[in-house]
mmCIF file of C-alpha atoms in Angstrom:
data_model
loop_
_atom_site.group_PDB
_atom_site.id
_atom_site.type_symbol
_atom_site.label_atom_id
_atom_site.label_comp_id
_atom_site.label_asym_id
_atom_site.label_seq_id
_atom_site.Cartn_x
_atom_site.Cartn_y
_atom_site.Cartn_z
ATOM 1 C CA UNK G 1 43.921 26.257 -36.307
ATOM 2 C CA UNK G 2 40.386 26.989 -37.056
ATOM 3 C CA UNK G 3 37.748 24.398 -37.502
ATOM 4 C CA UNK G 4 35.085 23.942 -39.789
ATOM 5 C CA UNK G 5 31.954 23.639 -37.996
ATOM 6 C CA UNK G 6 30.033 26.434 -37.096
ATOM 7 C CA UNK G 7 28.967 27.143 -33.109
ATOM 8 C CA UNK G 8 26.791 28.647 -30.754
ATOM 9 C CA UNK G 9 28.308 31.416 -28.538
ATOM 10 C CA UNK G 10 27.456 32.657 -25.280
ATOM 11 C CA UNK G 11 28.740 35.853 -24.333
ATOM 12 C CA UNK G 12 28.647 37.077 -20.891
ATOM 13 C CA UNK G 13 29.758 40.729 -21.020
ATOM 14 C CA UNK G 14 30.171 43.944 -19.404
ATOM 15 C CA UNK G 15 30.794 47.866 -20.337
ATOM 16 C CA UNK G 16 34.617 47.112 -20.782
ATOM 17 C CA UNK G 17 36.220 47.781 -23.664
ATOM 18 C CA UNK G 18 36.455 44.238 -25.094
ATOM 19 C CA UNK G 19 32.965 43.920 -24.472
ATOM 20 C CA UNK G 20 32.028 46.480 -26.714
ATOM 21 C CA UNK G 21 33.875 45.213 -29.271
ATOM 22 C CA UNK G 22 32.734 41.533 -29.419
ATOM 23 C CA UNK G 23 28.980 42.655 -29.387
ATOM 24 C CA UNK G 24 30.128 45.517 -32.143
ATOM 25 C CA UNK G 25 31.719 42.268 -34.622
ATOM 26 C CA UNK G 26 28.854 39.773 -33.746
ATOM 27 C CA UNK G 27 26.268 42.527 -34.974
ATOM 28 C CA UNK G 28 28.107 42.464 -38.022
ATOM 29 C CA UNK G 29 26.156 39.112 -39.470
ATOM 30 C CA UNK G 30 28.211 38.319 -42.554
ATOM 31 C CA UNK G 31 31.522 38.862 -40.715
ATOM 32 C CA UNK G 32 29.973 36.898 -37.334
ATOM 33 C CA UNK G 33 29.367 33.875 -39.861
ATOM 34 C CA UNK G 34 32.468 33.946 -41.851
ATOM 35 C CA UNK G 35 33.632 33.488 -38.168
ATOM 36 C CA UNK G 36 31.451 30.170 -37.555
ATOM 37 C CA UNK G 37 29.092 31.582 -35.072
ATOM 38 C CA UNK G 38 26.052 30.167 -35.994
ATOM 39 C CA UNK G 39 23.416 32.215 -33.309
ATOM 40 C CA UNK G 40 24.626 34.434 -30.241
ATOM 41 C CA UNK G 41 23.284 35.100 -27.076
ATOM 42 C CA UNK G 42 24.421 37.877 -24.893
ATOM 43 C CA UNK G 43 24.089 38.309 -20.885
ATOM 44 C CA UNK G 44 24.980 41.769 -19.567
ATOM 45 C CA UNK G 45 25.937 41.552 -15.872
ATOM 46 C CA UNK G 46 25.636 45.046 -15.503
ATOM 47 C CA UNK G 47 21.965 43.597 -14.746
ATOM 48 C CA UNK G 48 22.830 40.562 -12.586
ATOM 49 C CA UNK G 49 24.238 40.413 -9.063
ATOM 50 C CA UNK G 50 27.614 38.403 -9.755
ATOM 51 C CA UNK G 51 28.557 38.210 -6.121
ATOM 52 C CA UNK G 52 25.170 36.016 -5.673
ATOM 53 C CA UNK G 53 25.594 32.603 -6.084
ATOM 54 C CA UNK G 54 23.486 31.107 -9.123
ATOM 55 C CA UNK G 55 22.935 34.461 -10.657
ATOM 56 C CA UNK G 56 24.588 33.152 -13.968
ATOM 57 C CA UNK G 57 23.945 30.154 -13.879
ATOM 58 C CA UNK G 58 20.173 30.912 -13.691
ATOM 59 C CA UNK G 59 19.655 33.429 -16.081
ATOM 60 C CA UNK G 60 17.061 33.502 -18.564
ATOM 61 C CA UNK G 61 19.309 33.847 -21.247
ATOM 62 C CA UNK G 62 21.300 30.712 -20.221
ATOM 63 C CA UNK G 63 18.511 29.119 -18.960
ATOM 64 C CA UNK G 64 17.052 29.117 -22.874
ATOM 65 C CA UNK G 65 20.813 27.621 -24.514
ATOM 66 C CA UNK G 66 20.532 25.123 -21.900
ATOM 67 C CA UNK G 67 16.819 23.961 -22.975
ATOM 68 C CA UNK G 68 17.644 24.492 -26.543
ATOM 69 C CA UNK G 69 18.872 21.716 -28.293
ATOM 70 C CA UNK G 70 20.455 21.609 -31.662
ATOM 71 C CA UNK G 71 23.599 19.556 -31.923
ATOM 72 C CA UNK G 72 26.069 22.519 -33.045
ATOM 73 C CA UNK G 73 29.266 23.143 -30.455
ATOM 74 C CA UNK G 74 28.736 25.658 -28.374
ATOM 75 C CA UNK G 75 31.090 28.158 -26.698
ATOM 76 C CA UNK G 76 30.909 30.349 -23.199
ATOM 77 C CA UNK G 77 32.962 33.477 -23.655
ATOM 78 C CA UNK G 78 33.588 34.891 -20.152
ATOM 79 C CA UNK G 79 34.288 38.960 -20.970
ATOM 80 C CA UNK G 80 33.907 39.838 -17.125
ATOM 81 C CA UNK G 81 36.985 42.286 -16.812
ATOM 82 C CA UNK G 82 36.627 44.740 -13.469
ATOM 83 C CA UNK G 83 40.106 46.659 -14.081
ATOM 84 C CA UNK G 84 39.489 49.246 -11.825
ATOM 85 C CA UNK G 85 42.925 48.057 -10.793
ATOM 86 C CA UNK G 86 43.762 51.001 -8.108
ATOM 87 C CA UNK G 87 40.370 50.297 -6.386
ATOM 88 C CA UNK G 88 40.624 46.979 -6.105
ATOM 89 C CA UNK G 89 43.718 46.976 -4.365
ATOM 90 C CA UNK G 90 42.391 48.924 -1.276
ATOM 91 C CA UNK G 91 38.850 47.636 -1.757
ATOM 92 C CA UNK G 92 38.668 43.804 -3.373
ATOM 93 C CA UNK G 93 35.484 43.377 -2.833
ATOM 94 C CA UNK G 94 34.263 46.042 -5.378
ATOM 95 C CA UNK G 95 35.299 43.482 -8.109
ATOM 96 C CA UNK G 96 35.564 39.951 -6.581
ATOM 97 C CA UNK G 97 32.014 39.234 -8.340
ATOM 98 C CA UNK G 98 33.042 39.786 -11.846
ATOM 99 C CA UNK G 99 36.186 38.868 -11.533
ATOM 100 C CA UNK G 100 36.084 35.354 -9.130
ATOM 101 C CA UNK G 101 32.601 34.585 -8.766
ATOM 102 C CA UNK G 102 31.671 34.474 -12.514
ATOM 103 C CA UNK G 103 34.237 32.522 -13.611
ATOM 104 C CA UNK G 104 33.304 29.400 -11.288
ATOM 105 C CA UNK G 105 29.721 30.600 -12.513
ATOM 106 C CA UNK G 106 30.595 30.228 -15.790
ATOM 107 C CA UNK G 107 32.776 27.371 -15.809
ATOM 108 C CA UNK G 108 29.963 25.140 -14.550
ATOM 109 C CA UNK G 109 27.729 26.576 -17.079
ATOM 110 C CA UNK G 110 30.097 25.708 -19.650
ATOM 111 C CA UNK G 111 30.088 21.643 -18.475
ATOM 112 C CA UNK G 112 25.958 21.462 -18.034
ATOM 113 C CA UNK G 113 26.210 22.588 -21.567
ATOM 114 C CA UNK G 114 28.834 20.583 -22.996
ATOM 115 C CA UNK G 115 30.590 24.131 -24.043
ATOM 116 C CA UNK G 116 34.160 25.753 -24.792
ATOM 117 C CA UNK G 117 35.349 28.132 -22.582
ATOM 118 C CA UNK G 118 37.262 31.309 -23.619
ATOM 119 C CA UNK G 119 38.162 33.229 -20.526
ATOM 120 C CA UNK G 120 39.714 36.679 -20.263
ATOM 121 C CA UNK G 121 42.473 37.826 -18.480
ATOM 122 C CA UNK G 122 45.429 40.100 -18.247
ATOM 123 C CA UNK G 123 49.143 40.893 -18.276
ATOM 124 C CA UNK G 124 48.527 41.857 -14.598
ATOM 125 C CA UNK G 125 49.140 38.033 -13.982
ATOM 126 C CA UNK G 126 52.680 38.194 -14.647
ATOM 127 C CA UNK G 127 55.600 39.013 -11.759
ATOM 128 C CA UNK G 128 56.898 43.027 -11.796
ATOM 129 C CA UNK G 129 60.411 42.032 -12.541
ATOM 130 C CA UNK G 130 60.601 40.922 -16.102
ATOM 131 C CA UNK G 131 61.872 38.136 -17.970
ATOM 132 C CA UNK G 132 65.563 39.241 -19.513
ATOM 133 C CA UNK G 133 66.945 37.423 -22.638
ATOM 134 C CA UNK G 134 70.750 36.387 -22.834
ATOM 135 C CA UNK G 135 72.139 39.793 -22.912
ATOM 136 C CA UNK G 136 70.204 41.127 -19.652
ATOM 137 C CA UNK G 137 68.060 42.673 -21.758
ATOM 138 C CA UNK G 138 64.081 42.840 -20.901
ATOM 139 C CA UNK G 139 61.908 40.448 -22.757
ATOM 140 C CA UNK G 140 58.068 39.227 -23.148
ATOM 141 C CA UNK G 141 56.207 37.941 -20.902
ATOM 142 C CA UNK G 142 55.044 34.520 -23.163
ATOM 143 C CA UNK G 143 52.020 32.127 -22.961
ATOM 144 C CA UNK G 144 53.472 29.502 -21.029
ATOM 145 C CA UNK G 145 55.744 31.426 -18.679
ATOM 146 C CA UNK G 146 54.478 30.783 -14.751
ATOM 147 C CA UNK G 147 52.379 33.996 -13.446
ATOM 148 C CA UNK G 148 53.115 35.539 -10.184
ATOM 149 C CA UNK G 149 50.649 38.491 -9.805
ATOM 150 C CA UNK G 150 51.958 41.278 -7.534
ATOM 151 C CA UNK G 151 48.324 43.296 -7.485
ATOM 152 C CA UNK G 152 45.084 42.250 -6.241
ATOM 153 C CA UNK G 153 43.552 42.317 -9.295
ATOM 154 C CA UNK G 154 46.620 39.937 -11.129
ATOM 155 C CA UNK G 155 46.057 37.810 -8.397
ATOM 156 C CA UNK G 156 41.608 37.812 -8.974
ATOM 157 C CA UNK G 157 42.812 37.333 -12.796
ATOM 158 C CA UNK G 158 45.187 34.523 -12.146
ATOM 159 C CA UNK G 159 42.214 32.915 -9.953
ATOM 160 C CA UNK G 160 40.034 33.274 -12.326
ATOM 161 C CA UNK G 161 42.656 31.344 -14.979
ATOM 162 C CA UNK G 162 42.834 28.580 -12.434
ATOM 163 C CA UNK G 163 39.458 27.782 -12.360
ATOM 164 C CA UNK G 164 38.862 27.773 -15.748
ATOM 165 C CA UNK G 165 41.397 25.475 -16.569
ATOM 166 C CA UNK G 166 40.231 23.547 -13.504
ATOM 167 C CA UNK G 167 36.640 22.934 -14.971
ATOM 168 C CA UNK G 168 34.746 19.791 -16.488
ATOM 169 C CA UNK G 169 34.854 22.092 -19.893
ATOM 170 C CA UNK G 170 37.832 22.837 -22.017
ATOM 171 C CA UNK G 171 39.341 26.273 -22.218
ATOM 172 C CA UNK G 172 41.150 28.928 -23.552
ATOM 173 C CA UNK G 173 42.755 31.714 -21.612
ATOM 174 C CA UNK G 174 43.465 34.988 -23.533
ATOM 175 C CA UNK G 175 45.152 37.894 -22.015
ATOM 176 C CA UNK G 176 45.632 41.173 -23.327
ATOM 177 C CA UNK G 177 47.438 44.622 -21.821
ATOM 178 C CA UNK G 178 46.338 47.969 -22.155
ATOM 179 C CA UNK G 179 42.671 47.410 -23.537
ATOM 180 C CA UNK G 180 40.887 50.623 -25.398
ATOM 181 C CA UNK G 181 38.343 51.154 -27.447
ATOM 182 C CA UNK G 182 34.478 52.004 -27.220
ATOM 183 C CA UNK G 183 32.521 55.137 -26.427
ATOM 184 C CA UNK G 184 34.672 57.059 -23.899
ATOM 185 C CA UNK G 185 32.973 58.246 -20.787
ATOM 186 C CA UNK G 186 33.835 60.044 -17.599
ATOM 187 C CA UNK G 187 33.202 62.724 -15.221
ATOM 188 C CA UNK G 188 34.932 64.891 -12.454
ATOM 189 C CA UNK G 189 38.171 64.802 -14.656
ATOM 190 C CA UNK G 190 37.906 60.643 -14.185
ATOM 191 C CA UNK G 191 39.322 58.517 -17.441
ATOM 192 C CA UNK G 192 36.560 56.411 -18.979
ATOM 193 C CA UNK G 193 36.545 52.795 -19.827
ATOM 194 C CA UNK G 194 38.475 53.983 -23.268
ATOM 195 C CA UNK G 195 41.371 55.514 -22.105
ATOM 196 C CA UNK G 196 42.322 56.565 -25.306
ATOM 197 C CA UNK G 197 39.380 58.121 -26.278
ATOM 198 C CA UNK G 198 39.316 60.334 -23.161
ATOM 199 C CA UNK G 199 42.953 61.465 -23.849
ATOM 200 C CA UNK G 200 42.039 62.462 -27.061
ATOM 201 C CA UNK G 201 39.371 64.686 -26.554
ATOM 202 C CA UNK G 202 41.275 65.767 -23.110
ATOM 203 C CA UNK G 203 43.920 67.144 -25.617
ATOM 204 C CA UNK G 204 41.972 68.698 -28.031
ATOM 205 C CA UNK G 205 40.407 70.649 -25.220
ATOM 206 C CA UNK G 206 43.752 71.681 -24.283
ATOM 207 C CA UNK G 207 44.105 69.439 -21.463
ATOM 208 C CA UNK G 208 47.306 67.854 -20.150
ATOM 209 C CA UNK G 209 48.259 64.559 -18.437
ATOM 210 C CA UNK G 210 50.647 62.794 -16.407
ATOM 211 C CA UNK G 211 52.481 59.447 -17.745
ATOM 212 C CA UNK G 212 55.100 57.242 -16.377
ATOM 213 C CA UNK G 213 58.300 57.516 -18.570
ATOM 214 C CA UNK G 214 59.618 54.089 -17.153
ATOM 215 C CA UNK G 215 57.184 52.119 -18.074
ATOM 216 C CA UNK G 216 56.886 49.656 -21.328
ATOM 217 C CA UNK G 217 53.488 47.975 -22.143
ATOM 218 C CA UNK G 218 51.877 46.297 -24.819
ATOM 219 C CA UNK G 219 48.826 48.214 -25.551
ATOM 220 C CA UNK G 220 45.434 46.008 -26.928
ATOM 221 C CA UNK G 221 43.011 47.900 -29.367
ATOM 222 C CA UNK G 222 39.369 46.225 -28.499
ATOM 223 C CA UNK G 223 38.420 45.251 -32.446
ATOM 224 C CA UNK G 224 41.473 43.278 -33.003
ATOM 225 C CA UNK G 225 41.093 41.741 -29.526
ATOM 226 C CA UNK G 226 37.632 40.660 -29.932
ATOM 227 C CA UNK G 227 38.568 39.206 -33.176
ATOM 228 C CA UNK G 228 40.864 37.716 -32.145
ATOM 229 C CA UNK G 229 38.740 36.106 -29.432
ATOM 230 C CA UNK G 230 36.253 34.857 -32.104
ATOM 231 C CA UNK G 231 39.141 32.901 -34.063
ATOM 232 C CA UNK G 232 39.893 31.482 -30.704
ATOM 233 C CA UNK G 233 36.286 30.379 -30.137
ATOM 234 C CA UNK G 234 35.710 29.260 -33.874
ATOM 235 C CA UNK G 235 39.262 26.825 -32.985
ATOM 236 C CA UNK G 236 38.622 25.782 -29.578
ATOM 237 C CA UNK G 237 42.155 24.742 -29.089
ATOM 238 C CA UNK G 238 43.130 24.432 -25.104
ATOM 239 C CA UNK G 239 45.799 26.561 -24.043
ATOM 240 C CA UNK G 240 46.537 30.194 -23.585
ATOM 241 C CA UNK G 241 47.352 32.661 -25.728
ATOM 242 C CA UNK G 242 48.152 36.680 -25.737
ATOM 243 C CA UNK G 243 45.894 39.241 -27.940
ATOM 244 C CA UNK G 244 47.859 42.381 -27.988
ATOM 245 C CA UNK G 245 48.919 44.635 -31.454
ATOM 246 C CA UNK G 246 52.604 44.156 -32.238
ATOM 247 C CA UNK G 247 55.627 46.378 -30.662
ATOM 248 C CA UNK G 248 56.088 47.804 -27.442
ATOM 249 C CA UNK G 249 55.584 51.327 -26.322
ATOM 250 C CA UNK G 250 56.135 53.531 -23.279
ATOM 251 C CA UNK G 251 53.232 54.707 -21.542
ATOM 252 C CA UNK G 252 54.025 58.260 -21.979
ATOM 253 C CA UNK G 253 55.347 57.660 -25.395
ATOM 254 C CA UNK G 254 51.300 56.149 -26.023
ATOM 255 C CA UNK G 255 50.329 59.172 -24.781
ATOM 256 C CA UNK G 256 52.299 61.779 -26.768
ATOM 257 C CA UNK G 257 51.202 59.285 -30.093
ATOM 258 C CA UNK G 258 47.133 60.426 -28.945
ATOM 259 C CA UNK G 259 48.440 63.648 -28.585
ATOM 260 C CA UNK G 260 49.945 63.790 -32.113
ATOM 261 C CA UNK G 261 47.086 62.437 -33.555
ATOM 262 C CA UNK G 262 44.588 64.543 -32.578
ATOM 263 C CA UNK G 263 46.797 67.539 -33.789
ATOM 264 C CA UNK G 264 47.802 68.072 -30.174
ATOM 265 C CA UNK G 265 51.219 69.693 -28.982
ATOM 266 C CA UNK G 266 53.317 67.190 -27.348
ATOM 267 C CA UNK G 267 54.092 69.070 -24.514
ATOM 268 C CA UNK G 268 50.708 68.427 -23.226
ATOM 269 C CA UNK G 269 52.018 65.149 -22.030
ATOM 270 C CA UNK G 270 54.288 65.403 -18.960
ATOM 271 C CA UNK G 271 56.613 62.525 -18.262
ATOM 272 C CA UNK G 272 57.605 61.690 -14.646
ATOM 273 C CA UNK G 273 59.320 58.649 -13.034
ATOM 274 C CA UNK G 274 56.609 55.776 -11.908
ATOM 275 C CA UNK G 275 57.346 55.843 -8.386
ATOM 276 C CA UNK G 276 56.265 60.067 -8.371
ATOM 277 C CA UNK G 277 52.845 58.781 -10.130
ATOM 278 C CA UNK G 278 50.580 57.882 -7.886
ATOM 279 C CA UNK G 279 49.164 54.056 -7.970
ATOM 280 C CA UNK G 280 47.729 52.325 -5.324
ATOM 281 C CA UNK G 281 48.455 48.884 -7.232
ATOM 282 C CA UNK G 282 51.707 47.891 -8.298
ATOM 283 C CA UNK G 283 53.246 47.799 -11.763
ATOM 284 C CA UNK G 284 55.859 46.407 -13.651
ATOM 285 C CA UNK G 285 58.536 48.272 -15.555
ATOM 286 C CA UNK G 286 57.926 46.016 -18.801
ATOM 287 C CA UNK G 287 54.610 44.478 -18.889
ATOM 288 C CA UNK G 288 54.817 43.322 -22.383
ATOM 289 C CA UNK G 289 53.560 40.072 -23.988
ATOM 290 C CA UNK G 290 55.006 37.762 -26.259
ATOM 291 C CA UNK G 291 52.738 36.095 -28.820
ATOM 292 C CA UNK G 292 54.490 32.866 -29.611
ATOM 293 C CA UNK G 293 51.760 30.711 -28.656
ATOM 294 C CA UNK G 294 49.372 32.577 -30.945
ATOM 295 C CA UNK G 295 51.484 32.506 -33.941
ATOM 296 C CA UNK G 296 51.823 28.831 -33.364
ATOM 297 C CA UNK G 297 48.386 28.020 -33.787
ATOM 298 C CA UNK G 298 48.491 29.545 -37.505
ATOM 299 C CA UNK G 299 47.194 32.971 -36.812
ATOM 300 C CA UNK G 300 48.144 36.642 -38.486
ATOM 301 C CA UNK G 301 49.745 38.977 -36.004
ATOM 302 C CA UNK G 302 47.500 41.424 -34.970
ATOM 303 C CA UNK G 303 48.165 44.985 -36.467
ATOM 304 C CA UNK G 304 51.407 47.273 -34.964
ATOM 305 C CA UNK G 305 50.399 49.313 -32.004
ATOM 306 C CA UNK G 306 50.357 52.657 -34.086
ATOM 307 C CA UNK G 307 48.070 51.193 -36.923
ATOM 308 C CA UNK G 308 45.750 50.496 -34.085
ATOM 309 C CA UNK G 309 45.904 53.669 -32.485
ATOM 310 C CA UNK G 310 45.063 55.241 -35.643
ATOM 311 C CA UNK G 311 41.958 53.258 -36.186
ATOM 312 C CA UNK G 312 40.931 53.626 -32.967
ATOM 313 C CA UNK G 313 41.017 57.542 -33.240
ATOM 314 C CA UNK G 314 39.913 57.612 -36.690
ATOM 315 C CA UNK G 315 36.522 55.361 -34.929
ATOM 316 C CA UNK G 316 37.171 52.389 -37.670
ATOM 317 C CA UNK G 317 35.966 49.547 -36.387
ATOM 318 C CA UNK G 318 36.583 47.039 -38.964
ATOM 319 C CA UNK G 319 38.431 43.989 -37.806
ATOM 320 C CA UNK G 320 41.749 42.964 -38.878
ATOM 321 C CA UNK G 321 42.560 39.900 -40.952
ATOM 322 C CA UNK G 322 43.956 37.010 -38.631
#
């Protein structure tokens, strides 16, 4: 799958989970070239105005790859992920920037530069009702299964896909489920961007929390995403592809497994039915993804969902071996 030629990457990133974790790997110069990228540039839209057309496309940072000239590939890696998925169902425009906007931003940045384009996206893009194998039972959502987003924000995500594959550049769409990772922040009781981190220290303060007991996800730890989204950029192979650790898990089963981590009773995790927990947007019972389509393309699993929870409490941020 991977080439040999070495590129130049844009990243276009925000304070998301997966962001952290791509700027975390590319700092990390031995393991950014063993990886192909050549230089990096980075442009945080947590300082542009995404909703304003030409923001992207005329930022200094961009402006300077486009004026540069070197003759090495180059790659636009669109991170823009506003997940804020209960908001944006009552109030799209809080996210239509990031999530819409950029993408056509990007996408024509990517053909004035002759660039890749790895765009992120989500399990949100798939239908509630799951796919069921030959015995009824549910099964993975995979790669090249049709979406059919049920929440405003599947449906900005599966907009978002469009485009990209609709552009003068070619692409690669990578979704994920259940990204954490990253410095954990929050206030007024509100989870952070690393929902795992804030359980954790929730419970070892002796805090409890809520989780729906009907619900199966794959869960995404933000290392083995992002490196998993630089093997995608160092093969620029078209197509779509799903970054998630291996095995499914209940959401309040995920929970419980912080919990017993961080030497936390598990009765600090209280399991109730999805339709008593209160979410504005819609989910699925079994929003889990298949990974056929990367395993195809030569590539390592990434590590089981517990491994990853481990690391991810433990703060190891070294990046698996695809």
């Amino acid at each position: 799958m991977v080439q040999p030629d070495g590129f130049e990457l844009l990243v276009v990133h925000d304070d998301r989970p997966v962001s952290w974790a791509v700027l975390q790997l590319l700092r990390d110069e031995a393991f950014a070239a063993a990886q192909g990228v050549l230089r990096w540039h980075a442009v945080d839209a947590g300082a542009v105005d995404c909703t304003r057309a030409g923001a992207l496309r005329n930022h200094p940072v961009v402006a300077a790859v486009r004026a540069s000239a070197h003759g090495h590939p180059r790659v636009v890696m669109n991170l823009l992920d506003d997940d804020r998925v209960d908001l944006i169902e009552t109030d799209p425009e809080v996210a239509a920037g990031r999530n819409v906007t950029a993408a056509h931003e990007l996408a024509a940045v990517a053909a004035e530069l002759g660039a890749y384009v790895v765009q992120l996206s989500s399990v949100f893009v798939f239908p509630l009702a799951p796919q069921r194998d030959a015995t009824g039972a549910p099964r993975p959502f995979e790669a090249t299964e049709p979406v059919g987003p049920a929440s405003v924000y599947g449906m900005m995500k599966a907009r978002a896909e469009d485009i990209a594959r609709a552009g003068d550049a070619p692409a690669t769409i990578v979704r994920t489920g259940l990204v954490y990772g990253g410095p954990a922040y929050g206030g007024a009781g509100e989870p952070g961007k690393d929902l795992v981190g804030f359980l954790a220290e929730k419970f070892r303060q002796g805090g409890v929390t809520f989780a729906p007991q009907d619900q199966v996800v794959s869960t995404s730890y933000a290392i083995d995403v992002a490196a998993g989204l630089l093997r995608v950029a160092q093969a620029r192979q078209p197509g779509t592809v799903h970054l998630v650790n291996e095995g499914q898990v209940g959401r309040a089963e995920f929970a419980a497994a912080i919990a017993a981590a961080v030497g936390a009773p598990g009765t600090v995790v209280r399991a109730m039915p999805a339709e008593r927990y209160a979410q504005a947007a819609p989910r699925g019972s079994f929003a889990v993804l298949g990974t056929d389509t990367w395993r195809a393309g030569g590539n390592r699993p990434l590590p089981s969902w517990r491994d990853a929870l481990q690391r991810a409490i433990a703060e190891d941020t070294t990046p698996p071996q695809l």
